[in-house]
Short mmCIF file of C-alpha atoms in Angstrom, two decimals:
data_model
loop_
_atom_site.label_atom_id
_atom_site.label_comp_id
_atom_site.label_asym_id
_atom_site.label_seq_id
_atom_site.Cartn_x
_atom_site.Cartn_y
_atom_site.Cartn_z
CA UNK P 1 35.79 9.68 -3.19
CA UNK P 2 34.53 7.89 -0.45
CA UNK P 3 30.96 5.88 -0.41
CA UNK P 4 28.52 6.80 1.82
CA UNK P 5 27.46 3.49 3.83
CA UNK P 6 23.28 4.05 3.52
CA UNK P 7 22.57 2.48 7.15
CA UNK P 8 21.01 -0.58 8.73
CA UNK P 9 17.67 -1.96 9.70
CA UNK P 10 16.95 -4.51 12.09
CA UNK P 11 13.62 -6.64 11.78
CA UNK P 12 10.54 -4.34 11.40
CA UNK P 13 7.13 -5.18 10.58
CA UNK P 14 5.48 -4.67 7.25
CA UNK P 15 2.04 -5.04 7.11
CA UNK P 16 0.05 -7.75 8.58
CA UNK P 17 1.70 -10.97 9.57
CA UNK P 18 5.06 -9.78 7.53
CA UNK P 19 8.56 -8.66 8.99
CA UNK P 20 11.01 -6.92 7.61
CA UNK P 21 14.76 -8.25 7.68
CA UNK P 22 17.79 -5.75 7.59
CA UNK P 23 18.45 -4.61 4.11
CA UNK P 24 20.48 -6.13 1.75
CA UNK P 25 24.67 -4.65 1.56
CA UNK P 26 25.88 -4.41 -2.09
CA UNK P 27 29.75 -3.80 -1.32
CA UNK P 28 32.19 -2.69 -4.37
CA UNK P 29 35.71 -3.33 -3.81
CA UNK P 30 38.92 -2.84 -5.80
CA UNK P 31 40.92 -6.05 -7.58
CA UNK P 32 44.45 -5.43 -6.83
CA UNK P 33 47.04 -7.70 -8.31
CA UNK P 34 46.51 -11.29 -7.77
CA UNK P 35 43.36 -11.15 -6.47
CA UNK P 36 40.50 -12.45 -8.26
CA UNK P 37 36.84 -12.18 -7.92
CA UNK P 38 36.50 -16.09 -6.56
CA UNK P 39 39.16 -15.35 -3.89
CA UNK P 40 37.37 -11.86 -2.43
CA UNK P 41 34.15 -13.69 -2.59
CA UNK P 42 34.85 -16.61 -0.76
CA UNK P 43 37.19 -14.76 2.06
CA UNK P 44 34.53 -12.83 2.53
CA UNK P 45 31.94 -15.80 3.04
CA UNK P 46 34.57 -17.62 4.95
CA UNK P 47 34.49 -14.85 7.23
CA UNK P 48 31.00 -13.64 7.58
CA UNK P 49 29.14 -16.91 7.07
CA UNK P 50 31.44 -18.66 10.15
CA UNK P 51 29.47 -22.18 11.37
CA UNK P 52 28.93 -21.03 15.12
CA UNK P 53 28.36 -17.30 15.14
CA UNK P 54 27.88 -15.95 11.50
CA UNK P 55 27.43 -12.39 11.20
CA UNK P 56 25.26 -12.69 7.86
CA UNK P 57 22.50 -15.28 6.93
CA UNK P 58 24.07 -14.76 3.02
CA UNK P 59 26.42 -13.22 1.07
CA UNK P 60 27.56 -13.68 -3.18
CA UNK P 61 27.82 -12.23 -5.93
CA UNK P 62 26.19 -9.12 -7.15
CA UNK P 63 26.55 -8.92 -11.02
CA UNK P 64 27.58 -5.44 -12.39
CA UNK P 65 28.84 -5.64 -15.68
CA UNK P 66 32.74 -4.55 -15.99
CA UNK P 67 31.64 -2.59 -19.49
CA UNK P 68 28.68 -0.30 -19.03
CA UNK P 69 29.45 2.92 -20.66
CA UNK P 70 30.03 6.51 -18.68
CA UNK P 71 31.92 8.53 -21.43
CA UNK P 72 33.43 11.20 -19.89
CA UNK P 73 34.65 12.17 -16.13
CA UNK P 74 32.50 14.64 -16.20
CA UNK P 75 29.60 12.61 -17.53
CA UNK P 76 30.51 10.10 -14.39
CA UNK P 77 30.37 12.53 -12.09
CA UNK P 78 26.65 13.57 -12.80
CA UNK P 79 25.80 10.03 -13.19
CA UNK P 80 26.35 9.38 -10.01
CA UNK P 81 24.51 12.50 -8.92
CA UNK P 82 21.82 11.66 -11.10
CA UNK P 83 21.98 7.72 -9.74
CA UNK P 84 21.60 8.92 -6.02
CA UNK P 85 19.27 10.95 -6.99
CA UNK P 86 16.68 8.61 -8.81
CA UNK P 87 17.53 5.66 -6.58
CA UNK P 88 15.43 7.70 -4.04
CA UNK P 89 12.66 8.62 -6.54
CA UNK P 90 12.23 5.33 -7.79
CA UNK P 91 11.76 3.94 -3.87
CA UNK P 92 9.55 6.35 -2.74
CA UNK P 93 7.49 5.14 -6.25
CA UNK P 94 7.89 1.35 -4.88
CA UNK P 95 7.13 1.99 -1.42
CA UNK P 96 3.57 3.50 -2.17
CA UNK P 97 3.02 0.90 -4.83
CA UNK P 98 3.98 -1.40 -1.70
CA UNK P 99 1.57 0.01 0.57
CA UNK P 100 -1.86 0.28 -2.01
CA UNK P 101 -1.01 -3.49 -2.50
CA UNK P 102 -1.26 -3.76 1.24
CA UNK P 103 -3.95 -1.94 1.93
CA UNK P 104 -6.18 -4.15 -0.66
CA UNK P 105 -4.48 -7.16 1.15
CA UNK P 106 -2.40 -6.90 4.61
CA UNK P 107 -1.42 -10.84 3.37
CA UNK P 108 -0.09 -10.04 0.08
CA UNK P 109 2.92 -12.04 -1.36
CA UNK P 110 5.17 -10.12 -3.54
CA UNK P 111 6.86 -11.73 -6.61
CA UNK P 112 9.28 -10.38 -9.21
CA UNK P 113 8.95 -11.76 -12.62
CA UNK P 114 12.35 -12.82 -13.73
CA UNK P 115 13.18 -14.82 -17.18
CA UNK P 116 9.30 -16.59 -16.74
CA UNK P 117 10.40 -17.59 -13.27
CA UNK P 118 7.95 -16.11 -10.07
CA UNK P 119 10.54 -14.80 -7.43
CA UNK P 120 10.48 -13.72 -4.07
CA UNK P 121 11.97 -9.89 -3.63
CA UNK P 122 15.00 -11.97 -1.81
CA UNK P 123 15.19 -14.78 -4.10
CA UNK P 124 15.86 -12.09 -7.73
CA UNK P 125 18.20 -9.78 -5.46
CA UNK P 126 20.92 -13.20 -4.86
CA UNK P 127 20.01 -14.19 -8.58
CA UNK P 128 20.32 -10.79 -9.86
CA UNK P 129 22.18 -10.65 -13.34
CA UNK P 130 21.52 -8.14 -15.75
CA UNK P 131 19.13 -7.45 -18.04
CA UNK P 132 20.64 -6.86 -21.41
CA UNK P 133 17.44 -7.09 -23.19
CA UNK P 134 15.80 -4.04 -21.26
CA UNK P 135 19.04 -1.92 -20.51
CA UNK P 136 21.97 -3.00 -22.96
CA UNK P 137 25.16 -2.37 -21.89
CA UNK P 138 26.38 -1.02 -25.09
CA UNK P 139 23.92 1.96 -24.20
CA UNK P 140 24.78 5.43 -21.82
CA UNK P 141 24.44 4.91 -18.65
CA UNK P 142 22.96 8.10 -18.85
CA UNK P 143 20.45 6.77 -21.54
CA UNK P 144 19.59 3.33 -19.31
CA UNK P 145 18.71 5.66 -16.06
CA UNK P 146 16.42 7.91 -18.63
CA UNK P 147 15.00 4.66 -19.44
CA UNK P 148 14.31 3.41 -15.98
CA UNK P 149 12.95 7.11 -14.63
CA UNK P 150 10.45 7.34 -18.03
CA UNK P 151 9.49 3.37 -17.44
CA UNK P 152 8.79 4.07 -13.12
CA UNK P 153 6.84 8.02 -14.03
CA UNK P 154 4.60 5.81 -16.13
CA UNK P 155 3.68 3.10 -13.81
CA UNK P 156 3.25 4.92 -11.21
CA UNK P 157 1.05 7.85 -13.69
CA UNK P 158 -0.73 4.05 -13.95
CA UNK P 159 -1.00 3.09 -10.51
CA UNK P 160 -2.34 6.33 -9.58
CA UNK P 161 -4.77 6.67 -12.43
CA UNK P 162 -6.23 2.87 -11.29
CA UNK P 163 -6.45 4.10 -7.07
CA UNK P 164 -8.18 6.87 -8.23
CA UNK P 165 -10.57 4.97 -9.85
CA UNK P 166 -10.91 2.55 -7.07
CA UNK P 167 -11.31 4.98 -4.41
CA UNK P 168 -14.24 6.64 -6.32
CA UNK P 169 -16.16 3.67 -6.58
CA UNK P 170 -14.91 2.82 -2.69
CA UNK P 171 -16.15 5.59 -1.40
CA UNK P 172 -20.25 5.53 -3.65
CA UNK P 173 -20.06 2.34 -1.37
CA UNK P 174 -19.02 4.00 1.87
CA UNK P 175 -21.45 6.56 2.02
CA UNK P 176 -24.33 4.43 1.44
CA UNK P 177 -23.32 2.27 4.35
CA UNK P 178 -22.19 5.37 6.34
CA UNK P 179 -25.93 6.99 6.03
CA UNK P 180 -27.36 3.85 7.25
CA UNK P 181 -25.58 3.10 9.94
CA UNK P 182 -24.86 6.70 10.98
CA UNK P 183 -28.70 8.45 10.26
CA UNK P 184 -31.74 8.66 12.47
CA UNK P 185 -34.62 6.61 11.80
CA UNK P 186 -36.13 10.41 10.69
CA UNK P 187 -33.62 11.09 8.05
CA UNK P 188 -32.38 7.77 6.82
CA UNK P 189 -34.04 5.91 3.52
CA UNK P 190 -36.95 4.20 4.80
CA UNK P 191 -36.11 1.40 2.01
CA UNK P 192 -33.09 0.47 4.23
CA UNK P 193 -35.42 -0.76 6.84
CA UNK P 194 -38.96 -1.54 5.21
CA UNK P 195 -37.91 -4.10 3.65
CA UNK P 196 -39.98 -7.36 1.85
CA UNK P 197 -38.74 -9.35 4.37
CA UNK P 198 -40.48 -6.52 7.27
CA UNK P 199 -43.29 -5.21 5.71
CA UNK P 200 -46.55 -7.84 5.74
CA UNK P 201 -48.90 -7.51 3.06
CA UNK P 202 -51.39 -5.77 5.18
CA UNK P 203 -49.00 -2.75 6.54
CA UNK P 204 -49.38 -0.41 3.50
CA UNK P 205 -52.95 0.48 2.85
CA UNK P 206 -53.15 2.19 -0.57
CA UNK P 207 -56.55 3.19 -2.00
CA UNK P 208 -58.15 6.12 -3.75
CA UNK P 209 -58.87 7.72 -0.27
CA UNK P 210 -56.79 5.59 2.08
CA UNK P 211 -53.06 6.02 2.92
CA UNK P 212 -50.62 4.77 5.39
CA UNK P 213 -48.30 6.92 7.25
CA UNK P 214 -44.75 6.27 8.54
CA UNK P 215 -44.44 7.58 12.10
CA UNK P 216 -41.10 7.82 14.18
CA UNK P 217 -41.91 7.73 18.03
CA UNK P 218 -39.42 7.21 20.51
CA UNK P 219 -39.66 4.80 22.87
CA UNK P 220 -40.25 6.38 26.01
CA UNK P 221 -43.71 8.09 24.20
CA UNK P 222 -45.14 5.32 23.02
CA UNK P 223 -47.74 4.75 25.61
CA UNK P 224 -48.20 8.71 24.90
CA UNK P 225 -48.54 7.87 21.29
CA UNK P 226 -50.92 5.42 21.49
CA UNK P 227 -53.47 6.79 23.70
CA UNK P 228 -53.22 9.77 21.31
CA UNK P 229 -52.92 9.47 17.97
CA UNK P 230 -56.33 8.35 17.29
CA UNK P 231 -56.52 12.31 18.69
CA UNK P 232 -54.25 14.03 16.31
CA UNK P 233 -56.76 13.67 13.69
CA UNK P 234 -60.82 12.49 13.10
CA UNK P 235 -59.80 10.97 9.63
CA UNK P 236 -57.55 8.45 11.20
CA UNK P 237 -58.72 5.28 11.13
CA UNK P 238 -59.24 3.85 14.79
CA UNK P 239 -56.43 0.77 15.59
CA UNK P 240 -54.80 1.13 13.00
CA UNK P 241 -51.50 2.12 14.57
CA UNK P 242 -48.59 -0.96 13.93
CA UNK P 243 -45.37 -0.93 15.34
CA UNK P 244 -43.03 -2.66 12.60
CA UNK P 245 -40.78 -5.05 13.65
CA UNK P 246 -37.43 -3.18 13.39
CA UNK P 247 -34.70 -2.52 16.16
CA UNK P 248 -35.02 1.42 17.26
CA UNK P 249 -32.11 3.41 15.88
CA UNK P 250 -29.30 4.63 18.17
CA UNK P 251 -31.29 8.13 19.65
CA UNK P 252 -34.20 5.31 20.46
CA UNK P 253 -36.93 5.85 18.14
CA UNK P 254 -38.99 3.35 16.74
CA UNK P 255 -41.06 3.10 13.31
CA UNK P 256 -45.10 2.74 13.22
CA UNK P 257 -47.72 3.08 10.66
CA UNK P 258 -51.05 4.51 11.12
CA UNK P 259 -53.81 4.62 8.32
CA UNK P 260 -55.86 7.36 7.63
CA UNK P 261 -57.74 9.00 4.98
CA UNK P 262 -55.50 10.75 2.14
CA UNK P 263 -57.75 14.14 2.60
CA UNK P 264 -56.33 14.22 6.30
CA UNK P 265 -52.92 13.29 5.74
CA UNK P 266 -51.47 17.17 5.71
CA UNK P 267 -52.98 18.14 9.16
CA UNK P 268 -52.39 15.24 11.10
CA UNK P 269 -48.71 15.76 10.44
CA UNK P 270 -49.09 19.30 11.93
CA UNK P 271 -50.97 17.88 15.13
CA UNK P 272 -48.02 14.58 15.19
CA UNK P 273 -44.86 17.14 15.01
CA UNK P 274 -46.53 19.28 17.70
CA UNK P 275 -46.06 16.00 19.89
CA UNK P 276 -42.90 15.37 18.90
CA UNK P 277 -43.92 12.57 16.24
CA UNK P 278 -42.23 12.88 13.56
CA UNK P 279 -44.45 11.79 9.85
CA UNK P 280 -42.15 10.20 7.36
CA UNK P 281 -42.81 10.71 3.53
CA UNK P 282 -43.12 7.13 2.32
CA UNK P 283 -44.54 4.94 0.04
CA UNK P 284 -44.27 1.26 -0.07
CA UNK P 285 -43.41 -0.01 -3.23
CA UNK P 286 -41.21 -3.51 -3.60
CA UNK P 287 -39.79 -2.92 -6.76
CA UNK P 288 -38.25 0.27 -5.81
CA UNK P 289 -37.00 -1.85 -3.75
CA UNK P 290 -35.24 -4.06 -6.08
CA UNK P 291 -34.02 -1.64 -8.15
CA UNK P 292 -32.04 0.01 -5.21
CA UNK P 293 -30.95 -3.18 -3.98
CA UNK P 294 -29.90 -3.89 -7.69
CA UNK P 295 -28.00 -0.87 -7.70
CA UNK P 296 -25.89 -1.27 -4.47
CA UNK P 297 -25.25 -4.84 -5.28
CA UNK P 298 -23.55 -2.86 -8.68
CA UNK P 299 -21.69 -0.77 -6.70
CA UNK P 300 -20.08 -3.57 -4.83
CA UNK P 301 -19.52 -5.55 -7.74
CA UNK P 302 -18.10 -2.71 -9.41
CA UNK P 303 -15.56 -2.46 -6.05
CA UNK P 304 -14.66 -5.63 -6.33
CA UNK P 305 -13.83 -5.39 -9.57
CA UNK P 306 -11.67 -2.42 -9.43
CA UNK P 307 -10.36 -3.66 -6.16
CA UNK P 308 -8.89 -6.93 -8.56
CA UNK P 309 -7.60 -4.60 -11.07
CA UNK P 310 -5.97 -2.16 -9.31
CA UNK P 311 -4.35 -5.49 -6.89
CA UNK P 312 -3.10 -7.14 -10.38
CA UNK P 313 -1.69 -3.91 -11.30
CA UNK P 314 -0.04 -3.20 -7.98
CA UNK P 315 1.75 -6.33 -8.17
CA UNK P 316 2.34 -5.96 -11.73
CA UNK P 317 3.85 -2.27 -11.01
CA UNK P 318 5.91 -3.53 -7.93
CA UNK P 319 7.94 -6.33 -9.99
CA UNK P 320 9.07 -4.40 -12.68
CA UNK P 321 9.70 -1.05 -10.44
CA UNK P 322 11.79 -3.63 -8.50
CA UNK P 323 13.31 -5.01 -11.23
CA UNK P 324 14.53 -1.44 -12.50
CA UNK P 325 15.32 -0.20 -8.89
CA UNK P 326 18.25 -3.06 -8.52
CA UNK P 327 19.58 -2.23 -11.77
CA UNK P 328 19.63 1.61 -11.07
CA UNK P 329 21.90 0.36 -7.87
CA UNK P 330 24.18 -2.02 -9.94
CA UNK P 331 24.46 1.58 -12.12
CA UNK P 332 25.38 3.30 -9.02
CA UNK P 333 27.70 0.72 -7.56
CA UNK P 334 29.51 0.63 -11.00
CA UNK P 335 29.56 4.35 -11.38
CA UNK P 336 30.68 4.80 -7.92
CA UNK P 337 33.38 2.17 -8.06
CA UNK P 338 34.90 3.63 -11.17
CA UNK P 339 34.53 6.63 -9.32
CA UNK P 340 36.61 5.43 -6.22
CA UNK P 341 38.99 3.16 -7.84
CA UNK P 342 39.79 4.38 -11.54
CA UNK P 343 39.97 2.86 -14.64
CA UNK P 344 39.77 0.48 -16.48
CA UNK P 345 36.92 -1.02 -14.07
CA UNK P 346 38.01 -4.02 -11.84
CA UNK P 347 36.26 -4.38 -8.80
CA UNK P 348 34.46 -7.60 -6.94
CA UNK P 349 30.54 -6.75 -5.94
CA UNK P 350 29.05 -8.80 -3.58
CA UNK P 351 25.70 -8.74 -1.66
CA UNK P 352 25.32 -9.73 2.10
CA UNK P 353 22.55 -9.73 4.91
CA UNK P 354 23.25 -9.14 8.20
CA UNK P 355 21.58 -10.72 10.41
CA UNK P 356 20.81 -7.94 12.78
CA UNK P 357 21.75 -4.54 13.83
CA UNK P 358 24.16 -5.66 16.21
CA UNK P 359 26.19 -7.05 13.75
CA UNK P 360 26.97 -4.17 11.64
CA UNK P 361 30.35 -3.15 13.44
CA UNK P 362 31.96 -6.59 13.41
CA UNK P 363 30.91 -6.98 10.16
CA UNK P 364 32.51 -3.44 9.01
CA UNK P 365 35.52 -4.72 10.98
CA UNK P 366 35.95 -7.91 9.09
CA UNK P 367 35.49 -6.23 5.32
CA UNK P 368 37.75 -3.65 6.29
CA UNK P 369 40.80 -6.69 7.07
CA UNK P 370 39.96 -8.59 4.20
CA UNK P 371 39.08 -5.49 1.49
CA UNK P 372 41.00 -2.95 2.42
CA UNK P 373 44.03 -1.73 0.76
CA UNK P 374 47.29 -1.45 2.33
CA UNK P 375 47.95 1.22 4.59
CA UNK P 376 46.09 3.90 6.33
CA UNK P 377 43.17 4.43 3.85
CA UNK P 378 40.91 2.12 5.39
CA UNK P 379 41.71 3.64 8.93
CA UNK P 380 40.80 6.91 7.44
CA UNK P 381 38.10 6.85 5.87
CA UNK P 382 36.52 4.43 8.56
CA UNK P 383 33.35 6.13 9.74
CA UNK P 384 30.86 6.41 12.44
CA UNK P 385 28.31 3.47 13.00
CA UNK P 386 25.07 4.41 11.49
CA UNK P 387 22.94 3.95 14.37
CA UNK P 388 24.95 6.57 16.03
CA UNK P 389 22.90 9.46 14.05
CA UNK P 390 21.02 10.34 11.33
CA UNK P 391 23.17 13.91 10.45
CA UNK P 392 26.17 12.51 8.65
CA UNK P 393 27.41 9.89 6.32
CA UNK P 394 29.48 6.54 6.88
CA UNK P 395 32.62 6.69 4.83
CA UNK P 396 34.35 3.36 3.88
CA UNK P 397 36.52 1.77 2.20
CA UNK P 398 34.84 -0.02 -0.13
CA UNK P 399 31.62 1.29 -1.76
CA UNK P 400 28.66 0.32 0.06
CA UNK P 401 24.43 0.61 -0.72
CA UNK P 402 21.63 -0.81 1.26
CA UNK P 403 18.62 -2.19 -0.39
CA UNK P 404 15.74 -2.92 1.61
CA UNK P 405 13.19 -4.81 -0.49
CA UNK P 406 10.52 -4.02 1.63
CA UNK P 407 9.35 -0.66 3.37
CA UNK P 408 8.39 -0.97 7.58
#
């Protein structure tokens, strides 16, 4: 069986300020006799790390243990259905655990917890060695990728249950700020703009038969307003029309208040909205005020708190879906080399990184002189270049995965 080659990647951004290198090869390659895993490994280097024109800013080691169990041929064969299978679950799961941790910070810094040591994404892929504590090898195969798919369904159940959360609270905040900066002075909350620091002392008249209205008059009536509105109504009170000192709202309109006697208050709205004047139901009072001011500072603190959770958890999620995804590729790099090669298993696995595109071909060229086995089996099974098309496979050799830490 021949392994499918999973394509290239050349830099790419990845959220603000971040670029994305090609992805990580993890090649699988037969041991025939008297070759050893030192020898492989350092041809390869030799060859693809040369001084003046290296085709790969790394390659070593990938450690897949020789004795994970597969049982039967049968039960290897749907292993490595299973493994291609969940390696693309289990990305998708990072990948949108990736991008909520960007969206609550383009800058964020992704680290994998390894052994109480804070990695880069990079830095536990070249360091990789497994983890006998969380998957032991004396366990199925089978079992250890039921173990990983249970372990990713629940953080990401997690993940989803905390941006849920988040985005309810997000959006209580959103629409107040959308009303006020989307609504006309005649529909909006008039405790968004009278505010302590607008209202004087003297604005708001309140008596047993005195009241103050809230009147919104464009700006182009104004003069029309004032000449009139002493007009609209014989209990106004003469002068007492204010224009408060607020910005007029994007159709124009401005806010005054006019004071007038409570018994009058009904009809003098009539005669105002005849004119196009527009009387606001309002009254004054500043600790209404500071409870809705109260309130919205809640709701922001409440944001920012979920927006800390749900970050903590994001990075939390991403390092151990990371952590699992690399192992469920060491499964299918063992499973595929048994696969390919036979048994017992004895195979070299090695990482590299090219260090562009344009170096896929020679690099292909120099694994398939130094890895290949005699005769025309390499030739044969020698594929396309990926960036030729997205419809088929690249069949080599030697097994190869990509594994992209981070998503474009």
């Amino acid at each position: 069986m021949a392994a499918a080659g999973e394509g290239g990647g050349g830099g790419r951004a990845a959220g603000a300020g971040r670029t994305v290198k090609p992805p990580f090869w993890l090649i699988a390659s037969s041991l025939r006799e008297g070759q050893t895993t030192e020898t492989i490994h350092s041809g390869v280097r030799n060859a693809l790390l040369l001084p003046r024109s290296p085709l790969c800013d790394d390659v070593g080691l990938f450690d897949v243990p020789m004795t994970l169990k597969f049982g039967s041929f049968d039960d290897l064969i749907r292993a490595v259905d299973t493994l291609q299978k969940q390696d693309g679950v289990v990305e998708a799961v990072l990948r949108r655990v990736e991008r909520q941790a960007l969206e609550l910070d383009p800058e964020a810094q992704f680290k994998i917890m390894w052994q109480r040591h804070s990695l880069t994404a990079e830095q536990y892929v070249r360091r990789f060695t497994w983890d006998e504590s969380k998957f032991p090898k004396a366990r199925a195969i089978r079992e250890n990728i039921e173990a990983i798919v249970q372990s990713v369904n629940k953080m990401d159940e997690e993940v989803r249950a905390k941006v849920a959360a988040w985005q309810d609270v997000r959006q209580q905040a959103n629409n107040s700020a959308a009303k006020r900066d989307i609504l006309s002075y005649a529909q909006r909350d008039l405790l968004d703009l009278l505010t302590p620091s607008v209202v004087e002392e003297e604005d708001f008249v309140q008596t047993d038969h005195l009241t103050t209205a809230v009147v919104c008059v464009p700006i182009e009536a104004e003069s029309n307003w004032l000449s009139s509105y002493e007009k609209l109504n014989s209990f106004v009170v003469p002068r007492s029309a204010k224009k408060f000192n607020i910005p007029a709202d994007k159709d124009g309109v401005c806010l005054w208040r006019v004071v007038l006697f409570k018994k009058g208050l009904n009809e003098f709205k009539k005669a105002a909205a005849e004119r196009k004047f527009i009387v606001r139901d309002f009254d004054y009072n500043e600790g209404v005020y500071k409870e809705m001011t109260e309130q919205r500072a809640k709701i922001v603190a409440e944001q920012t708190k979920h927006e800390a959770f749900l970050s903590r958890v994001c990075f939390a999620a991403f390092s151990d879906i990371f952590v699992a995804w690399v192992h469920l590729k060491a499964m299918r790099v063992f499973c595929e080399s048994v696969l390919r090669f036979g048994v017992p298993p004895n195979f070299v696995s090695f990482f590299l990184r090219p260090l562009s595109d344009g170096k896929d071909k020679k690099i292909h060229k120099e694994l398939d002189a130094l890895i290949t086995p005699p005769g025309l089996f390499g030739n044969r099974f020698y594929g396309k270049d990926s960036n030729e098309g997205a419809e088929g496979e690249d069949f080599f050799p030697y097994v190869l995965l990509t594994l992209q830490p981070f998503g474009s």
